[in-house]
Amino acid sequence: MSYYITTPIYYVNAQPHLGHAYTTIATDVLARHMRQRGQDVFFLTGTDEHGEPVADAAHAQGVTPQALADRNAERFQALMPRLDASNDFFIRTSDEQHKARVQEVLARVHANGHTYKGLYEGWYCPRCADFKVENEIAEGNRCPIHEIGLERHLEENWFFRLSAFQDRLERLYAEQADFVMPPARFNEARAFIASGLQDVSLSRARLKWGVTVPWDPDHVFYVWFDALLNYYTALTYAPAPPGSEGRDLVKEFWPASFHIIGKDILKFHTVFWPALLMAAELPLPGHVFVHGFLLGADGRKMSKSLGNVLDPFEVMQELGTDALRFYLARDVPFGGDGTVGIDAVRSRYQSELANDYGNLASRTLAMIRRYRDGVVPDVAVDPTLAGAFDGLAERVAACLDQADITTALEEIWIRVRRCNRYVEQRAPWQLAKDPEQAPALDAALASLAEAVRVLSVLLHPYMPDSTGTLLAALAAPELHYAGAAFSATGGGRTVSALEPLFPKR
Ligand code: MSP
């Protein structure tokens, strides 16, 4: 089975911030989990380099758009390994292959009769690169997202006949209730369509920084059409993942299983994008999952222009990459909005990573080393603890099939806490004092070793680094999802010493 998952491609008008890291991490959790389940995964991310947001920022800094794009694309590229993102490719929309494919696909849309030249008059946000329709305009003709005044534009553009897809889009939404997730976002998209679709600009005559319209070279494509097509063009020239050289990635992976996006770009992905694919005669994606905004302490969306940004690099520097990944998946229910801040990261680090999981891991290993010379007892596991894991792996998989990374993590965490209670209840240090209790001690230690192993396999997509270290110390490095079943396979393995996974900072 193939599983193709994407993040939005990020604007290079500014440096990466936590919002970008958030989408990337969430997508990576899903990609890693699906790999554990043996799926053939392709995970795409990249940068969106054309259009006004970039051209304006470059102008303000006195550099060319390409120079700004090069500088910031490099920063986004460097962010990926820093986040432990396991993306298979990083697309830049200034890639020549991308540009050529965009021209090809949109020329087909043109040839199919879905375009015409017309006059656009209306309100435009240069930061969103968005021609706003009536119900998207805040009071005083302001952008509801960036809170800046909108510009009145009057320009001759090529148009895409979005209105002609009204019926087909309505049918899509009637037939596929999970095309957009979660349901509140599905309803929002459907309501937008129901309010009546207007044709949208496909090209810009005023802008130079973009992909040239092949049938009218004075125009460049409106950046959103160039950008959305990245999901398709990337597969036409990305190198195949190791072991699959020579494979046709479009055949293998198109269409995407999941596009993960933030709610600010819902209209483009849930309305424009399926219509564009219909116009280009390409199959539609399985799902678009829309997550919420990370909000600054002021309760407003974190964004460079509002200046309330929490720096992911600083968080990782202080507490590590796994802590950032864990915090974002855990603290903000995926799909909703949530306030984030460094104090909350520190508090979860201490109470949940260091105390709950880290402590469970170090106690378990230390006790096996102290009482059993480091060898996991080869005995049956304790059914009271094993029972708490019944159905866990299936439940986690079911949540992640729906991209619900927060509920899946909560399911796992309930068991982490259950294990700590088990340690307190069994009190192995008491059992160790009484030779007659040796079988009970064996069962407790074997069960704990197994529990920590299963938890770490399931937590691996969230915290690849620390779970990897722990599984190595347990001499059980296998990551496959099949290994997330609680069983008595660990007996006889020799565990090694473990430094604290989440040391005091
Ligand atoms: N370039 C477009 C997307 C084109 S996709 C074909 C774009 N880029 S962006 O740099 O502005 O990044 C948008 C994405 O970053 C959002 O959809 C979201 O995934 C993420 N986030 C940016 N700020 C965010 C928050 N404050 N909170 C959560 N995610 C945010 O739009």
PDB file of N, CA, C and O in Angstrom, residues 49-89:
ATOM      1  N   GLU A  49       8.057  29.770  -3.597  1.00  0.00           N
ATOM      2  CA  GLU A  49       9.036  30.848  -3.768  1.00  0.00           C
ATOM      3  C   GLU A  49       8.576  32.003  -4.654  1.00  0.00           C
ATOM      4  O   GLU A  49       9.254  33.013  -4.724  1.00  0.00           O
ATOM      5  N   HIS A  50       7.450  31.832  -5.335  1.00  0.00           N
ATOM      6  CA  HIS A  50       7.033  32.900  -6.245  1.00  0.00           C
ATOM      7  C   HIS A  50       6.000  33.814  -5.613  1.00  0.00           C
ATOM      8  O   HIS A  50       5.590  33.618  -4.475  1.00  0.00           O
ATOM      9  N   GLY A  51       5.593  34.795  -6.395  1.00  0.00           N
ATOM     10  CA  GLY A  51       4.459  35.627  -6.009  1.00  0.00           C
ATOM     11  C   GLY A  51       4.838  36.840  -5.192  1.00  0.00           C
ATOM     12  O   GLY A  51       5.997  37.067  -4.848  1.00  0.00           O
ATOM     13  N   GLU A  52       3.791  37.589  -4.854  1.00  0.00           N
ATOM     14  CA  GLU A  52       3.981  38.857  -4.174  1.00  0.00           C
ATOM     15  C   GLU A  52       4.614  38.770  -2.787  1.00  0.00           C
ATOM     16  O   GLU A  52       5.435  39.600  -2.441  1.00  0.00           O
ATOM     17  N   PRO A  53       4.214  37.788  -1.970  1.00  0.00           N
ATOM     18  CA  PRO A  53       4.789  37.773  -0.620  1.00  0.00           C
ATOM     19  C   PRO A  53       6.324  37.776  -0.673  1.00  0.00           C
ATOM     20  O   PRO A  53       6.978  38.483   0.090  1.00  0.00           O
ATOM     21  N   VAL A  54       6.866  37.016  -1.607  1.00  0.00           N
ATOM     22  CA  VAL A  54       8.325  36.918  -1.709  1.00  0.00           C
ATOM     23  C   VAL A  54       8.897  38.136  -2.443  1.00  0.00           C
ATOM     24  O   VAL A  54       9.889  38.735  -1.997  1.00  0.00           O
ATOM     25  N   ALA A  55       8.234  38.514  -3.542  1.00  0.00           N
ATOM     26  CA  ALA A  55       8.733  39.661  -4.308  1.00  0.00           C
ATOM     27  C   ALA A  55       8.756  40.919  -3.435  1.00  0.00           C
ATOM     28  O   ALA A  55       9.733  41.683  -3.448  1.00  0.00           O
ATOM     29  N   ASP A  56       7.696  41.127  -2.640  1.00  0.00           N
ATOM     30  CA  ASP A  56       7.633  42.318  -1.784  1.00  0.00           C
ATOM     31  C   ASP A  56       8.697  42.294  -0.697  1.00  0.00           C
ATOM     32  O   ASP A  56       9.348  43.308  -0.420  1.00  0.00           O
ATOM     33  N   ALA A  57       8.869  41.121  -0.078  1.00  0.00           N
ATOM     34  CA  ALA A  57       9.870  41.018   0.996  1.00  0.00           C
ATOM     35  C   ALA A  57      11.266  41.257   0.439  1.00  0.00           C
ATOM     36  O   ALA A  57      12.093  41.931   1.060  1.00  0.00           O
ATOM     37  N   ALA A  58      11.529  40.725  -0.751  1.00  0.00           N
ATOM     38  CA  ALA A  58      12.845  40.911  -1.371  1.00  0.00           C
ATOM     39  C   ALA A  58      13.069  42.391  -1.676  1.00  0.00           C
ATOM     40  O   ALA A  58      14.142  42.952  -1.399  1.00  0.00           O
ATOM     41  N   HIS A  59      12.034  43.016  -2.208  1.00  0.00           N
ATOM     42  CA  HIS A  59      12.128  44.430  -2.541  1.00  0.00           C
ATOM     43  C   HIS A  59      12.458  45.243  -1.282  1.00  0.00           C
ATOM     44  O   HIS A  59      13.347  46.100  -1.286  1.00  0.00           O
ATOM     45  N   ALA A  60      11.758  44.921  -0.205  1.00  0.00           N
ATOM     46  CA  ALA A  60      11.973  45.660   1.045  1.00  0.00           C
ATOM     47  C   ALA A  60      13.394  45.478   1.566  1.00  0.00           C
ATOM     48  O   ALA A  60      13.949  46.365   2.219  1.00  0.00           O
ATOM     49  N   GLN A  61      13.996  44.322   1.270  1.00  0.00           N
ATOM     50  CA  GLN A  61      15.355  44.071   1.762  1.00  0.00           C
ATOM     51  C   GLN A  61      16.414  44.450   0.738  1.00  0.00           C
ATOM     52  O   GLN A  61      17.608  44.238   0.970  1.00  0.00           O
ATOM     53  N   GLY A  62      15.991  44.934  -0.405  1.00  0.00           N
ATOM     54  CA  GLY A  62      16.929  45.357  -1.433  1.00  0.00           C
ATOM     55  C   GLY A  62      17.694  44.214  -2.075  1.00  0.00           C
ATOM     56  O   GLY A  62      18.843  44.382  -2.496  1.00  0.00           O
ATOM     57  N   VAL A  63      17.088  43.029  -2.134  1.00  0.00           N
ATOM     58  CA  VAL A  63      17.742  41.905  -2.818  1.00  0.00           C
ATOM     59  C   VAL A  63      16.793  41.383  -3.896  1.00  0.00           C
ATOM     60  O   VAL A  63      15.606  41.718  -3.901  1.00  0.00           O
ATOM     61  N   THR A  64      17.296  40.543  -4.777  1.00  0.00           N
ATOM     62  CA  THR A  64      16.414  39.973  -5.798  1.00  0.00           C
ATOM     63  C   THR A  64      15.551  38.889  -5.149  1.00  0.00           C
ATOM     64  O   THR A  64      15.968  38.279  -4.156  1.00  0.00           O
ATOM     65  N   PRO A  65      14.382  38.635  -5.730  1.00  0.00           N
ATOM     66  CA  PRO A  65      13.546  37.560  -5.179  1.00  0.00           C
ATOM     67  C   PRO A  65      14.295  36.224  -5.143  1.00  0.00           C
ATOM     68  O   PRO A  65      14.173  35.468  -4.181  1.00  0.00           O
ATOM     69  N   GLN A  66      15.087  35.963  -6.176  1.00  0.00           N
ATOM     70  CA  GLN A  66      15.816  34.690  -6.204  1.00  0.00           C
ATOM     71  C   GLN A  66      16.824  34.610  -5.052  1.00  0.00           C
ATOM     72  O   GLN A  66      16.971  33.565  -4.421  1.00  0.00           O
ATOM     73  N   ALA A  67      17.491  35.737  -4.784  1.00  0.00           N
ATOM     74  CA  ALA A  67      18.483  35.728  -3.693  1.00  0.00           C
ATOM     75  C   ALA A  67      17.796  35.483  -2.351  1.00  0.00           C
ATOM     76  O   ALA A  67      18.270  34.699  -1.522  1.00  0.00           O
ATOM     77  N   LEU A  68      16.653  36.148  -2.152  1.00  0.00           N
ATOM     78  CA  LEU A  68      15.916  35.937  -0.901  1.00  0.00           C
ATOM     79  C   LEU A  68      15.417  34.494  -0.815  1.00  0.00           C
ATOM     80  O   LEU A  68      15.506  33.844   0.238  1.00  0.00           O
ATOM     81  N   ALA A  69      14.915  33.993  -1.941  1.00  0.00           N
ATOM     82  CA  ALA A  69      14.413  32.618  -1.974  1.00  0.00           C
ATOM     83  C   ALA A  69      15.535  31.632  -1.648  1.00  0.00           C
ATOM     84  O   ALA A  69      15.360  30.712  -0.856  1.00  0.00           O
ATOM     85  N   ASP A  70      16.705  31.845  -2.239  1.00  0.00           N
ATOM     86  CA  ASP A  70      17.827  30.936  -2.004  1.00  0.00           C
ATOM     87  C   ASP A  70      18.203  30.932  -0.522  1.00  0.00           C
ATOM     88  O   ASP A  70      18.426  29.884   0.081  1.00  0.00           O
ATOM     89  N   ARG A  71      18.279  32.132   0.030  1.00  0.00           N
ATOM     90  CA  ARG A  71      18.712  32.248   1.422  1.00  0.00           C
ATOM     91  C   ARG A  71      17.714  31.561   2.365  1.00  0.00           C
ATOM     92  O   ARG A  71      18.078  30.765   3.217  1.00  0.00           O
ATOM     93  N   ASN A  72      16.433  31.847   2.162  1.00  0.00           N
ATOM     94  CA  ASN A  72      15.453  31.292   3.101  1.00  0.00           C
ATOM     95  C   ASN A  72      15.104  29.838   2.817  1.00  0.00           C
ATOM     96  O   ASN A  72      14.793  29.083   3.733  1.00  0.00           O
ATOM     97  N   ALA A  73      15.157  29.439   1.554  1.00  0.00           N
ATOM     98  CA  ALA A  73      14.900  28.024   1.244  1.00  0.00           C
ATOM     99  C   ALA A  73      15.943  27.170   1.964  1.00  0.00           C
ATOM    100  O   ALA A  73      15.636  26.095   2.490  1.00  0.00           O
ATOM    101  N   GLU A  74      17.160  27.676   2.012  1.00  0.00           N
ATOM    102  CA  GLU A  74      18.224  26.948   2.704  1.00  0.00           C
ATOM    103  C   GLU A  74      17.883  26.774   4.189  1.00  0.00           C
ATOM    104  O   GLU A  74      18.125  25.731   4.779  1.00  0.00           O
ATOM    105  N   ARG A  75      17.283  27.815   4.759  1.00  0.00           N
ATOM    106  CA  ARG A  75      16.914  27.722   6.175  1.00  0.00           C
ATOM    107  C   ARG A  75      15.799  26.709   6.395  1.00  0.00           C
ATOM    108  O   ARG A  75      15.792  25.993   7.389  1.00  0.00           O
ATOM    109  N   PHE A  76      14.851  26.695   5.465  1.00  0.00           N
ATOM    110  CA  PHE A  76      13.780  25.701   5.600  1.00  0.00           C
ATOM    111  C   PHE A  76      14.326  24.293   5.394  1.00  0.00           C
ATOM    112  O   PHE A  76      13.921  23.354   6.076  1.00  0.00           O
ATOM    113  N   GLN A  77      15.257  24.180   4.464  1.00  0.00           N
ATOM    114  CA  GLN A  77      15.841  22.865   4.221  1.00  0.00           C
ATOM    115  C   GLN A  77      16.600  22.382   5.462  1.00  0.00           C
ATOM    116  O   GLN A  77      16.523  21.216   5.823  1.00  0.00           O
ATOM    117  N   ALA A  78      17.302  23.309   6.092  1.00  0.00           N
ATOM    118  CA  ALA A  78      18.081  22.943   7.280  1.00  0.00           C
ATOM    119  C   ALA A  78      17.171  22.631   8.462  1.00  0.00           C
ATOM    120  O   ALA A  78      17.546  21.889   9.370  1.00  0.00           O
ATOM    121  N   LEU A  79      15.969  23.214   8.446  1.00  0.00           N
ATOM    122  CA  LEU A  79      15.031  22.959   9.538  1.00  0.00           C
ATOM    123  C   LEU A  79      14.622  21.482   9.583  1.00  0.00           C
ATOM    124  O   LEU A  79      14.409  20.927  10.660  1.00  0.00           O
ATOM    125  N   MET A  80      14.523  20.852   8.424  1.00  0.00           N
ATOM    126  CA  MET A  80      13.951  19.498   8.353  1.00  0.00           C
ATOM    127  C   MET A  80      14.744  18.473   9.185  1.00  0.00           C
ATOM    128  O   MET A  80      14.170  17.836  10.053  1.00  0.00           O
ATOM    129  N   PRO A  81      16.057  18.318   8.940  1.00  0.00           N
ATOM    130  CA  PRO A  81      16.793  17.370   9.791  1.00  0.00           C
ATOM    131  C   PRO A  81      16.827  17.814  11.249  1.00  0.00           C
ATOM    132  O   PRO A  81      16.850  16.978  12.151  1.00  0.00           O
ATOM    133  N   ARG A  82      16.794  19.102  11.467  1.00  0.00           N
ATOM    134  CA  ARG A  82      16.809  19.609  12.843  1.00  0.00           C
ATOM    135  C   ARG A  82      15.547  19.166  13.590  1.00  0.00           C
ATOM    136  O   ARG A  82      15.570  18.915  14.793  1.00  0.00           O
ATOM    137  N   LEU A  83      14.427  19.083  12.851  1.00  0.00           N
ATOM    138  CA  LEU A  83      13.170  18.626  13.449  1.00  0.00           C
ATOM    139  C   LEU A  83      13.058  17.113  13.450  1.00  0.00           C
ATOM    140  O   LEU A  83      12.063  16.568  13.906  1.00  0.00           O
ATOM    141  N   ASP A  84      14.080  16.443  12.882  1.00  0.00           N
ATOM    142  CA  ASP A  84      14.019  14.998  12.668  1.00  0.00           C
ATOM    143  C   ASP A  84      12.896  14.630  11.699  1.00  0.00           C
ATOM    144  O   ASP A  84      12.295  13.566  11.817  1.00  0.00           O
ATOM    145  N   ALA A  85      12.608  15.523  10.780  1.00  0.00           N
ATOM    146  CA  ALA A  85      11.586  15.228   9.766  1.00  0.00           C
ATOM    147  C   ALA A  85      12.165  14.253   8.747  1.00  0.00           C
ATOM    148  O   ALA A  85      13.295  14.433   8.291  1.00  0.00           O
ATOM    149  N   SER A  86      11.399  13.255   8.398  1.00  0.00           N
ATOM    150  CA  SER A  86      11.907  12.188   7.527  1.00  0.00           C
ATOM    151  C   SER A  86      11.376  12.354   6.106  1.00  0.00           C
ATOM    152  O   SER A  86      11.026  11.377   5.458  1.00  0.00           O
ATOM    153  N   ASN A  87      11.291  13.623   5.653  1.00  0.00           N
ATOM    154  CA  ASN A  87      10.747  13.859   4.310  1.00  0.00           C
ATOM    155  C   ASN A  87      11.592  13.176   3.238  1.00  0.00           C
ATOM    156  O   ASN A  87      12.814  13.124   3.329  1.00  0.00           O
ATOM    157  N   ASP A  88      10.899  12.672   2.217  1.00  0.00           N
ATOM    158  CA  ASP A  88      11.591  11.977   1.126  1.00  0.00           C
ATOM    159  C   ASP A  88      12.106  12.930   0.069  1.00  0.00           C
ATOM    160  O   ASP A  88      12.960  12.567  -0.735  1.00  0.00           O
ATOM    161  N   PHE A  89      11.538  14.125   0.034  1.00  0.00           N
ATOM    162  CA  PHE A  89      11.999  15.103  -0.947  1.00  0.00           C
ATOM    163  C   PHE A  89      11.665  16.483  -0.423  1.00  0.00           C
ATOM    164  O   PHE A  89      10.775  16.640   0.427  1.00  0.00           O
TER     165      PHE A  89
END
